[in-house]
Amino acid sequence: MTTHTQQETTTDWEYNPAPETTKVFIESKNKLFIGGKFLSPKSRSWFASLNPATEEKLADIACAGKADVNFAVLAAKKALPKWSKLDGSVRAKYLYRIARRIQERSRELAILETMDGGKPIKESRDVDLPLVAQHFFYYAGWADKLAYAFPGRAVSPVGVCAQIIPWNFPLLMAAWKLAPALACGNTCILKPAETTSLTALRLAEIIQEVGLPEGVVNIVTGAGDTGRFLAEHNSVNKVAFTGSTEVGKLLMRSTAGTGKKLTLELGGKSANIIFADAAIDQAVEGIISGIYFNQGHVCCAGSRLFVEESILDEVVQKLTHRLRSLRVGDPLDKNTDLGAINSHSQLETIQQYVRAGVDEGAQLHEVHQERLPPKGYWCNPCFFTDVQPSHTIAREEIFGPVLSVMTFRTPQEAITRANNSPYGLAAGIWTDKGSKIFEIAKELDAGIIWCNTYNKFDAASPFGGFKESGFGREGGMQGLRPYVRLQHPQGRAS
Ligand code: NDP
């Protein structure tokens, strides 16, 4: 493994440990949340949730079987008529209460998110939790204004929604799914990912605390099969999924011809394009946040970096320098930049991709040589140069802190290479020319395009992809559309 360094620097800055000291209580057995109550699973099956930073067991989680899923769907179906007929302003009050209670319990939720998922506490605390609360506040604001979102149409809810979420932003994905669905008068069954169920169940406690009517939100924990049972249930009217393209395709097949509405937010291999006229230091910060934020477990990660050829050496040198200063380790330490990889299997996946990169001839830069903790799932952040478009690491989603650096000579080449992917989720453009930003942005096949920044999120801004990155939008006014049926003046429904 070769290390390319043009600028030798010492970055052995010592930081005193700054661990989060608040202790969060975790039940040893965590039950399903159905019909407003915490219930033991009819399946009698439980699985362990581990702390990926220590490999210690945090708790047992109920594994919902078919009968449990059935029970949850029936609870949601029973709750639907009353909830959907409530005045929007009343639904808004519940959402506001949830948002405020999330703010009040945000420290506890952030710590739990970090313990269960491995992400650094400064990200859970400063990114995930504020956005979670913001989503509930934002959609509370829409609940009594749906007529203005869809003027001239009669608006009604879709019905019972099955919402299946991944492990990279557990509570945030729950908020992205639940808040718009509830605002529009739907009832929900949420299925969190197997490795990160704890914060969703804490959200269930909040839902109880604010007195949300029983059955409006149900949470079924479990494995992939639990998600499958849920999506295939006859009484489900809509499936909303965030996760891998592979499972997204399965869901497309299983919902085809059933009349169920479907939205898919899938993987990505997003292009971050740096032009020679960009503010390079800022762009390097954008590269870092684009790929190393949340250990690279980000569907819109800027995992393909396209650098204008004339500035490649400068960018690689600055990236190397900046990478050295990142701190990898205890996710509960407030100074940590990269925490633990979410699971052993995801770590293996990432390691396989790194090996494929080396085997296929790309140049690995493992400049970050910090000693990793002896236990837990850890991956040093790294990047590759000499990457060809045909290389596996240039084509497939790695979902880890691994960046592929490539070059271009002309704006047209940047566009062609960026679009040369089955995915179309996000992109970044770095240049000091406003006109160039507009010219490039309109040619890119990407649902979200950041200009001179990266990985910025807001509840008011729609998020979603093209091509194999899925369809449908979450966030913003557009995020309401998948959760309503509209009646045209002529009586046509859509
Ligand atoms: P999955 O797509 O398998 O998981 C996402 C969610 O779907 C989880 O809740 C999972 O449950 C559930 N699920 C799994 N199988 C089914 C099924 N047949 N029907 C319905 N629901 C199902 O992602 P993985 O966790 O396996 O990650 C694999 C890869 O997917 C990653 O390496 C990454 O590349 C990509 N990914 C992309 C994400 C994104 O945001 N776009 C998020 C997560 C992963 P359970 O966890 O219990 O298996």
PDB file of C-alpha atoms in Angstrom, residues 272-280 283 287 304-316 405-415 417 428-433 436 440:
ATOM      1  CA  ASN A 272     -18.391  15.831  -6.821  1.00  0.00           C
ATOM      2  CA  ILE A 273     -16.887  18.015  -9.583  1.00  0.00           C
ATOM      3  CA  ILE A 274     -14.068  20.452  -8.819  1.00  0.00           C
ATOM      4  CA  PHE A 275     -13.100  23.009 -11.463  1.00  0.00           C
ATOM      5  CA  ALA A 276      -9.709  24.708 -11.490  1.00  0.00           C
ATOM      6  CA  ASP A 277     -11.307  28.084 -10.773  1.00  0.00           C
ATOM      7  CA  ALA A 278     -12.904  26.865  -7.524  1.00  0.00           C
ATOM      8  CA  ALA A 279     -11.838  27.996  -4.057  1.00  0.00           C
ATOM      9  CA  ILE A 280      -9.704  24.890  -3.540  1.00  0.00           C
ATOM     10  CA  ALA A 283     -13.656  22.485  -2.119  1.00  0.00           C
ATOM     11  CA  ILE A 287     -14.776  16.629  -0.481  1.00  0.00           C
ATOM     12  CA  ARG A 304     -16.739   9.891  -7.201  1.00  0.00           C
ATOM     13  CA  LEU A 305     -14.519  12.943  -7.186  1.00  0.00           C
ATOM     14  CA  PHE A 306     -13.875  14.550 -10.583  1.00  0.00           C
ATOM     15  CA  VAL A 307     -10.994  17.029 -10.484  1.00  0.00           C
ATOM     16  CA  GLU A 308      -9.972  19.282 -13.379  1.00  0.00           C
ATOM     17  CA  GLU A 309      -6.675  17.770 -14.496  1.00  0.00           C
ATOM     18  CA  SER A 310      -4.588  20.921 -14.009  1.00  0.00           C
ATOM     19  CA  ILE A 311      -5.287  21.016 -10.251  1.00  0.00           C
ATOM     20  CA  LEU A 312      -5.118  17.292  -9.480  1.00  0.00           C
ATOM     21  CA  ASP A 313      -1.770  17.462  -7.646  1.00  0.00           C
ATOM     22  CA  GLU A 314      -2.859  20.405  -5.524  1.00  0.00           C
ATOM     23  CA  VAL A 315      -6.175  18.770  -4.612  1.00  0.00           C
ATOM     24  CA  VAL A 316      -4.535  15.438  -3.748  1.00  0.00           C
ATOM     25  CA  VAL A 405     -10.590  10.341  -7.529  1.00  0.00           C
ATOM     26  CA  MET A 406     -10.740  10.833 -11.300  1.00  0.00           C
ATOM     27  CA  THR A 407      -9.942  13.727 -13.628  1.00  0.00           C
ATOM     28  CA  PHE A 408     -11.458  15.633 -16.549  1.00  0.00           C
ATOM     29  CA  ARG A 409     -10.217  18.258 -19.016  1.00  0.00           C
ATOM     30  CA  THR A 410     -13.345  20.016 -20.270  1.00  0.00           C
ATOM     31  CA  PRO A 411     -16.751  20.808 -18.744  1.00  0.00           C
ATOM     32  CA  GLN A 412     -18.365  18.473 -21.289  1.00  0.00           C
ATOM     33  CA  GLU A 413     -16.096  15.638 -20.207  1.00  0.00           C
ATOM     34  CA  ALA A 414     -17.010  16.311 -16.565  1.00  0.00           C
ATOM     35  CA  ILE A 415     -20.713  16.087 -17.432  1.00  0.00           C
ATOM     36  CA  ARG A 417     -18.257  11.171 -16.848  1.00  0.00           C
ATOM     37  CA  GLY A 428     -21.622  18.708  -6.286  1.00  0.00           C
ATOM     38  CA  ILE A 429     -20.151  21.472  -8.453  1.00  0.00           C
ATOM     39  CA  TRP A 430     -17.259  23.652  -7.294  1.00  0.00           C
ATOM     40  CA  THR A 431     -16.394  26.753  -9.333  1.00  0.00           C
ATOM     41  CA  ASP A 432     -16.368  30.516  -8.818  1.00  0.00           C
ATOM     42  CA  LYS A 433     -18.346  31.057 -12.049  1.00  0.00           C
ATOM     43  CA  LYS A 436     -20.793  27.568 -15.185  1.00  0.00           C
ATOM     44  CA  ILE A 440     -23.313  22.143 -15.638  1.00  0.00           C
TER      45      ILE A 440
END
